[in-house]
Amino acid sequence: MNSNLEKLKQQFPIGLDVNWVDASLAPKQSVLSDWLLDPTSLTARLKRHCNDFRVLLLGQALQACPAHEAIKGERATMGICEGEKVLVREVLLYCDDQPVVYARSLLPSSSLTGDQKTLAELGEQPLGQVLFNNPKLTRKVLQVAEIAPSQRVCELAKMANLEVTHSLWGRRSLFHIEEKPLMVAEVFLPGALAYQ
């Protein structure tokens, strides 16, 4: 494996200790807000915009959910609680050999049962594709965040040979499959179509 990919993988876990706000506070620029608020599969949309789409798995590990990533559902039991055991999965999504999205998912152990057990074994398959192919998937919460260049995800972008000249934007979604919660956060990296 090339040494740069190895260095990227050594950064796991990156984490996302950022200030998430309601999606209604997304920036008003039409292209960026269109990408941030898109209710469909980001994986499918990226695939439409490139010839070669691939996923690089940075790492995956069972951890306690940190306080800043706990997320409430519409009922107290339907979110992800601080301290809850979650499978943390971090990936880079590439379009035509360019990393365009960093994604971090929290999959509670309690959600990885029944048919959802396979979500723990995706490897370099895109999680989004699996989720959006499930007719029982519902999105319960959508939040956005502006990510300062000092954040670790921006350091990761620099290590991937991307120039960070502005704040990055991301979104996170709380999904349910058969009342089982899971969280997916996606950050658009420099050069992503969301900024063009």
PDB file of C-alpha atoms in Angstrom:
ATOM      1  CA  MET A   1       0.000   0.000   0.000  1.00  0.00           C
ATOM      2  CA  ASN A   2       1.288   3.469  -0.768  1.00  0.00           C
ATOM      3  CA  SER A   3       2.826   5.265   2.196  1.00  0.00           C
ATOM      4  CA  ASN A   4       0.502   8.274   1.946  1.00  0.00           C
ATOM      5  CA  LEU A   5      -2.579   6.029   2.341  1.00  0.00           C
ATOM      6  CA  GLU A   6      -0.862   4.348   5.296  1.00  0.00           C
ATOM      7  CA  LYS A   7      -0.282   7.775   6.912  1.00  0.00           C
ATOM      8  CA  LEU A   8      -3.948   8.686   6.388  1.00  0.00           C
ATOM      9  CA  LYS A   9      -5.052   5.447   8.067  1.00  0.00           C
ATOM     10  CA  GLN A  10      -2.746   6.107  11.022  1.00  0.00           C
ATOM     11  CA  GLN A  11      -4.795   9.244  11.822  1.00  0.00           C
ATOM     12  CA  PHE A  12      -7.853   7.173  12.828  1.00  0.00           C
ATOM     13  CA  PRO A  13      -9.897   8.199  14.712  1.00  0.00           C
ATOM     14  CA  ILE A  14     -10.129  11.779  13.422  1.00  0.00           C
ATOM     15  CA  GLY A  15     -13.344  12.689  15.238  1.00  0.00           C
ATOM     16  CA  LEU A  16     -15.638  15.666  14.653  1.00  0.00           C
ATOM     17  CA  ASP A  17     -15.811  17.915  17.705  1.00  0.00           C
ATOM     18  CA  VAL A  18     -17.700  20.695  15.921  1.00  0.00           C
ATOM     19  CA  ASN A  19     -20.729  22.884  16.570  1.00  0.00           C
ATOM     20  CA  TRP A  20     -23.650  21.162  14.845  1.00  0.00           C
ATOM     21  CA  VAL A  21     -26.701  23.367  14.225  1.00  0.00           C
ATOM     22  CA  ASP A  22     -30.133  22.780  12.734  1.00  0.00           C
ATOM     23  CA  ALA A  23     -30.164  22.387   8.947  1.00  0.00           C
ATOM     24  CA  SER A  24     -32.318  25.527   8.670  1.00  0.00           C
ATOM     25  CA  LEU A  25     -29.114  27.479   9.465  1.00  0.00           C
ATOM     26  CA  ALA A  26     -27.255  26.068   6.436  1.00  0.00           C
ATOM     27  CA  PRO A  27     -25.486  28.675   4.280  1.00  0.00           C
ATOM     28  CA  LYS A  28     -27.663  30.263   1.641  1.00  0.00           C
ATOM     29  CA  GLN A  29     -25.277  29.755  -1.337  1.00  0.00           C
ATOM     30  CA  SER A  30     -27.401  27.606  -3.601  1.00  0.00           C
ATOM     31  CA  VAL A  31     -24.790  25.025  -4.657  1.00  0.00           C
ATOM     32  CA  LEU A  32     -23.432  24.404  -1.152  1.00  0.00           C
ATOM     33  CA  SER A  33     -26.856  24.285   0.501  1.00  0.00           C
ATOM     34  CA  ASP A  34     -28.093  21.977  -2.284  1.00  0.00           C
ATOM     35  CA  TRP A  35     -25.368  19.466  -1.374  1.00  0.00           C
ATOM     36  CA  LEU A  36     -25.759  19.896   2.398  1.00  0.00           C
ATOM     37  CA  LEU A  37     -29.550  19.533   2.388  1.00  0.00           C
ATOM     38  CA  ASP A  38     -29.869  16.859  -0.311  1.00  0.00           C
ATOM     39  CA  PRO A  39     -32.199  14.174   1.117  1.00  0.00           C
ATOM     40  CA  THR A  40     -30.933  11.469  -1.251  1.00  0.00           C
ATOM     41  CA  SER A  41     -27.823   9.274  -1.086  1.00  0.00           C
ATOM     42  CA  LEU A  42     -24.569  11.261  -1.218  1.00  0.00           C
ATOM     43  CA  THR A  43     -22.813   8.141  -2.535  1.00  0.00           C
ATOM     44  CA  ALA A  44     -25.215   7.885  -5.484  1.00  0.00           C
ATOM     45  CA  ARG A  45     -24.864  11.604  -6.238  1.00  0.00           C
ATOM     46  CA  LEU A  46     -21.059  11.461  -6.180  1.00  0.00           C
ATOM     47  CA  LYS A  47     -21.088   8.426  -8.469  1.00  0.00           C
ATOM     48  CA  ARG A  48     -23.094  10.421 -11.020  1.00  0.00           C
ATOM     49  CA  HIS A  49     -20.355  13.088 -11.049  1.00  0.00           C
ATOM     50  CA  CYS A  50     -17.302  10.895 -11.632  1.00  0.00           C
ATOM     51  CA  ASN A  51     -16.053   7.941 -13.615  1.00  0.00           C
ATOM     52  CA  ASP A  52     -14.289   6.173 -10.755  1.00  0.00           C
ATOM     53  CA  PHE A  53     -15.791   6.203  -7.235  1.00  0.00           C
ATOM     54  CA  ARG A  54     -14.116   4.410  -4.355  1.00  0.00           C
ATOM     55  CA  VAL A  55     -14.042   4.268  -0.566  1.00  0.00           C
ATOM     56  CA  LEU A  56     -10.902   4.268   1.579  1.00  0.00           C
ATOM     57  CA  LEU A  57     -11.577   2.828   5.031  1.00  0.00           C
ATOM     58  CA  LEU A  58      -9.462   4.852   7.480  1.00  0.00           C
ATOM     59  CA  GLY A  59     -10.498   2.725  10.434  1.00  0.00           C
ATOM     60  CA  GLN A  60     -13.282   1.144  12.430  1.00  0.00           C
ATOM     61  CA  ALA A  61     -13.412   0.478  16.187  1.00  0.00           C
ATOM     62  CA  LEU A  62     -15.840   0.011  19.068  1.00  0.00           C
ATOM     63  CA  GLN A  63     -15.775   3.056  21.369  1.00  0.00           C
ATOM     64  CA  ALA A  64     -17.925   4.926  23.871  1.00  0.00           C
ATOM     65  CA  CYS A  65     -19.897   7.735  22.217  1.00  0.00           C
ATOM     66  CA  PRO A  66     -18.249  11.047  23.176  1.00  0.00           C
ATOM     67  CA  ALA A  67     -20.488  13.744  24.684  1.00  0.00           C
ATOM     68  CA  HIS A  68     -20.099  16.094  21.700  1.00  0.00           C
ATOM     69  CA  GLU A  69     -21.381  13.403  19.301  1.00  0.00           C
ATOM     70  CA  ALA A  70     -24.414  12.285  21.289  1.00  0.00           C
ATOM     71  CA  ILE A  71     -27.518  13.147  19.267  1.00  0.00           C
ATOM     72  CA  LYS A  72     -31.146  13.264  20.332  1.00  0.00           C
ATOM     73  CA  GLY A  73     -33.941  11.708  18.357  1.00  0.00           C
ATOM     74  CA  GLU A  74     -37.560  12.836  18.567  1.00  0.00           C
ATOM     75  CA  ARG A  75     -37.973  10.613  21.646  1.00  0.00           C
ATOM     76  CA  ALA A  76     -35.205  10.278  24.224  1.00  0.00           C
ATOM     77  CA  THR A  77     -34.719   6.601  23.426  1.00  0.00           C
ATOM     78  CA  MET A  78     -34.335   7.139  19.684  1.00  0.00           C
ATOM     79  CA  GLY A  79     -30.980   8.936  19.577  1.00  0.00           C
ATOM     80  CA  ILE A  80     -27.402   8.022  20.475  1.00  0.00           C
ATOM     81  CA  CYS A  81     -26.422   8.662  24.097  1.00  0.00           C
ATOM     82  CA  GLU A  82     -23.143   9.800  25.601  1.00  0.00           C
ATOM     83  CA  GLY A  83     -21.128   6.767  26.732  1.00  0.00           C
ATOM     84  CA  GLU A  84     -23.153   4.309  24.630  1.00  0.00           C
ATOM     85  CA  LYS A  85     -21.022   1.688  22.870  1.00  0.00           C
ATOM     86  CA  VAL A  86     -20.814   2.565  19.171  1.00  0.00           C
ATOM     87  CA  LEU A  87     -18.919   1.214  16.210  1.00  0.00           C
ATOM     88  CA  VAL A  88     -17.025   4.226  14.852  1.00  0.00           C
ATOM     89  CA  ARG A  89     -16.298   4.022  11.113  1.00  0.00           C
ATOM     90  CA  GLU A  90     -14.303   6.657   9.239  1.00  0.00           C
ATOM     91  CA  VAL A  91     -13.771   6.735   5.484  1.00  0.00           C
ATOM     92  CA  LEU A  92     -12.681   8.981   2.652  1.00  0.00           C
ATOM     93  CA  LEU A  93     -14.835   9.007  -0.479  1.00  0.00           C
ATOM     94  CA  TYR A  94     -12.877   9.452  -3.707  1.00  0.00           C
ATOM     95  CA  CYS A  95     -14.065  10.654  -7.100  1.00  0.00           C
ATOM     96  CA  ASP A  96     -11.566  10.045  -9.899  1.00  0.00           C
ATOM     97  CA  ASP A  97      -8.705   9.580  -7.392  1.00  0.00           C
ATOM     98  CA  GLN A  98      -9.499  12.856  -5.576  1.00  0.00           C
ATOM     99  CA  PRO A  99     -10.715  12.661  -1.949  1.00  0.00           C
ATOM    100  CA  VAL A 100     -13.932  14.702  -1.845  1.00  0.00           C
ATOM    101  CA  VAL A 101     -15.711  13.675   1.377  1.00  0.00           C
ATOM    102  CA  TYR A 102     -14.631  12.559   4.840  1.00  0.00           C
ATOM    103  CA  ALA A 103     -17.365  10.512   6.526  1.00  0.00           C
ATOM    104  CA  ARG A 104     -17.685   9.418  10.147  1.00  0.00           C
ATOM    105  CA  SER A 105     -20.427   7.036  11.231  1.00  0.00           C
ATOM    106  CA  LEU A 106     -21.550   5.982  14.696  1.00  0.00           C
ATOM    107  CA  LEU A 107     -23.361   2.659  14.717  1.00  0.00           C
ATOM    108  CA  PRO A 108     -24.616   1.761  18.219  1.00  0.00           C
ATOM    109  CA  SER A 109     -23.947  -1.860  19.198  1.00  0.00           C
ATOM    110  CA  SER A 110     -27.653  -2.151  19.989  1.00  0.00           C
ATOM    111  CA  SER A 111     -28.464  -1.219  16.369  1.00  0.00           C
ATOM    112  CA  LEU A 112     -26.131  -3.863  14.883  1.00  0.00           C
ATOM    113  CA  THR A 113     -28.557  -6.736  15.335  1.00  0.00           C
ATOM    114  CA  GLY A 114     -30.681  -8.763  12.920  1.00  0.00           C
ATOM    115  CA  ASP A 115     -30.257  -7.697   9.293  1.00  0.00           C
ATOM    116  CA  GLN A 116     -28.206  -4.667  10.399  1.00  0.00           C
ATOM    117  CA  LYS A 117     -25.328  -6.881  11.640  1.00  0.00           C
ATOM    118  CA  THR A 118     -23.839  -6.642   8.143  1.00  0.00           C
ATOM    119  CA  LEU A 119     -23.271  -2.870   8.620  1.00  0.00           C
ATOM    120  CA  ALA A 120     -20.308  -3.792  10.831  1.00  0.00           C
ATOM    121  CA  GLU A 121     -18.663  -5.739   7.993  1.00  0.00           C
ATOM    122  CA  LEU A 122     -18.765  -3.327   5.049  1.00  0.00           C
ATOM    123  CA  GLY A 123     -15.024  -2.797   4.675  1.00  0.00           C
ATOM    124  CA  GLU A 124     -14.576  -0.509   1.659  1.00  0.00           C
ATOM    125  CA  GLN A 125     -18.200  -0.739   0.524  1.00  0.00           C
ATOM    126  CA  PRO A 126     -20.041   2.590   0.846  1.00  0.00           C
ATOM    127  CA  LEU A 127     -22.347   2.669   3.879  1.00  0.00           C
ATOM    128  CA  GLY A 128     -24.625   5.185   2.139  1.00  0.00           C
ATOM    129  CA  GLN A 129     -25.361   2.808  -0.704  1.00  0.00           C
ATOM    130  CA  VAL A 130     -26.388   0.046   1.728  1.00  0.00           C
ATOM    131  CA  LEU A 131     -28.519   2.425   3.819  1.00  0.00           C
ATOM    132  CA  PHE A 132     -30.398   4.025   0.940  1.00  0.00           C
ATOM    133  CA  ASN A 133     -31.144   0.626  -0.589  1.00  0.00           C
ATOM    134  CA  ASN A 134     -33.064  -0.234   2.597  1.00  0.00           C
ATOM    135  CA  PRO A 135     -36.756   0.720   2.236  1.00  0.00           C
ATOM    136  CA  LYS A 136     -37.047   0.903   6.052  1.00  0.00           C
ATOM    137  CA  LEU A 137     -34.524   3.767   6.307  1.00  0.00           C
ATOM    138  CA  THR A 138     -35.777   7.116   7.607  1.00  0.00           C
ATOM    139  CA  ARG A 139     -33.797  10.313   8.308  1.00  0.00           C
ATOM    140  CA  LYS A 140     -34.863  11.798  11.649  1.00  0.00           C
ATOM    141  CA  VAL A 141     -32.426  14.684  12.192  1.00  0.00           C
ATOM    142  CA  LEU A 142     -30.270  16.732   9.811  1.00  0.00           C
ATOM    143  CA  GLN A 143     -27.696  19.189  11.140  1.00  0.00           C
ATOM    144  CA  VAL A 144     -24.893  21.191   9.519  1.00  0.00           C
ATOM    145  CA  ALA A 145     -21.586  22.626  10.732  1.00  0.00           C
ATOM    146  CA  GLU A 146     -18.949  25.043   9.545  1.00  0.00           C
ATOM    147  CA  ILE A 147     -15.566  23.472  10.255  1.00  0.00           C
ATOM    148  CA  ALA A 148     -12.610  25.723  10.996  1.00  0.00           C
ATOM    149  CA  PRO A 149      -9.254  25.029   9.272  1.00  0.00           C
ATOM    150  CA  SER A 150      -7.790  24.180  12.709  1.00  0.00           C
ATOM    151  CA  GLN A 151      -9.933  21.028  13.016  1.00  0.00           C
ATOM    152  CA  ARG A 152      -8.302  17.601  12.634  1.00  0.00           C
ATOM    153  CA  VAL A 153     -10.376  16.809   9.533  1.00  0.00           C
ATOM    154  CA  CYS A 154      -8.668  19.788   7.835  1.00  0.00           C
ATOM    155  CA  GLU A 155      -5.281  18.367   8.848  1.00  0.00           C
ATOM    156  CA  LEU A 156      -6.359  15.084   7.248  1.00  0.00           C
ATOM    157  CA  ALA A 157      -7.273  16.993   4.063  1.00  0.00           C
ATOM    158  CA  LYS A 158      -3.786  18.527   3.979  1.00  0.00           C
ATOM    159  CA  MET A 159      -2.216  15.085   4.420  1.00  0.00           C
ATOM    160  CA  ALA A 160      -4.273  13.986   1.395  1.00  0.00           C
ATOM    161  CA  ASN A 161      -2.569  16.792  -0.592  1.00  0.00           C
ATOM    162  CA  LEU A 162      -5.574  19.115  -0.525  1.00  0.00           C
ATOM    163  CA  GLU A 163      -5.113  22.828   0.107  1.00  0.00           C
ATOM    164  CA  VAL A 164      -7.399  24.128   2.866  1.00  0.00           C
ATOM    165  CA  THR A 165      -7.974  27.830   2.143  1.00  0.00           C
ATOM    166  CA  HIS A 166     -11.462  28.202   3.695  1.00  0.00           C
ATOM    167  CA  SER A 167     -13.703  26.670   6.319  1.00  0.00           C
ATOM    168  CA  LEU A 168     -15.193  23.346   5.322  1.00  0.00           C
ATOM    169  CA  TRP A 169     -18.853  22.434   5.660  1.00  0.00           C
ATOM    170  CA  GLY A 170     -20.374  19.190   6.820  1.00  0.00           C
ATOM    171  CA  ARG A 171     -23.690  17.644   7.686  1.00  0.00           C
ATOM    172  CA  ARG A 172     -24.771  14.882  10.010  1.00  0.00           C
ATOM    173  CA  SER A 173     -27.883  12.793   9.871  1.00  0.00           C
ATOM    174  CA  LEU A 174     -29.554  10.629  12.457  1.00  0.00           C
ATOM    175  CA  PHE A 175     -31.118   7.713  10.612  1.00  0.00           C
ATOM    176  CA  HIS A 176     -33.393   4.950  11.846  1.00  0.00           C
ATOM    177  CA  ILE A 177     -33.777   1.479  10.419  1.00  0.00           C
ATOM    178  CA  GLU A 178     -36.661  -0.292  12.180  1.00  0.00           C
ATOM    179  CA  GLU A 179     -36.307   2.115  15.137  1.00  0.00           C
ATOM    180  CA  LYS A 180     -32.547   1.426  15.382  1.00  0.00           C
ATOM    181  CA  PRO A 181     -30.580   4.713  15.328  1.00  0.00           C
ATOM    182  CA  LEU A 182     -27.298   5.382  13.547  1.00  0.00           C
ATOM    183  CA  MET A 183     -25.462   8.603  12.768  1.00  0.00           C
ATOM    184  CA  VAL A 184     -23.597   9.533   9.598  1.00  0.00           C
ATOM    185  CA  ALA A 185     -21.534  12.741   9.360  1.00  0.00           C
ATOM    186  CA  GLU A 186     -20.054  13.898   6.041  1.00  0.00           C
ATOM    187  CA  VAL A 187     -17.574  16.734   5.497  1.00  0.00           C
ATOM    188  CA  PHE A 188     -17.028  18.162   2.033  1.00  0.00           C
ATOM    189  CA  LEU A 189     -13.276  18.416   1.450  1.00  0.00           C
ATOM    190  CA  PRO A 190     -11.569  21.214  -0.524  1.00  0.00           C
ATOM    191  CA  GLY A 191     -12.255  20.898  -4.234  1.00  0.00           C
ATOM    192  CA  ALA A 192     -15.577  19.081  -3.707  1.00  0.00           C
ATOM    193  CA  LEU A 193     -18.388  20.032  -6.100  1.00  0.00           C
ATOM    194  CA  ALA A 194     -20.296  21.478  -3.129  1.00  0.00           C
ATOM    195  CA  TYR A 195     -17.987  24.525  -3.177  1.00  0.00           C
ATOM    196  CA  GLN A 196     -18.103  25.145  -6.931  1.00  0.00           C
TER     197      GLN A 196
END
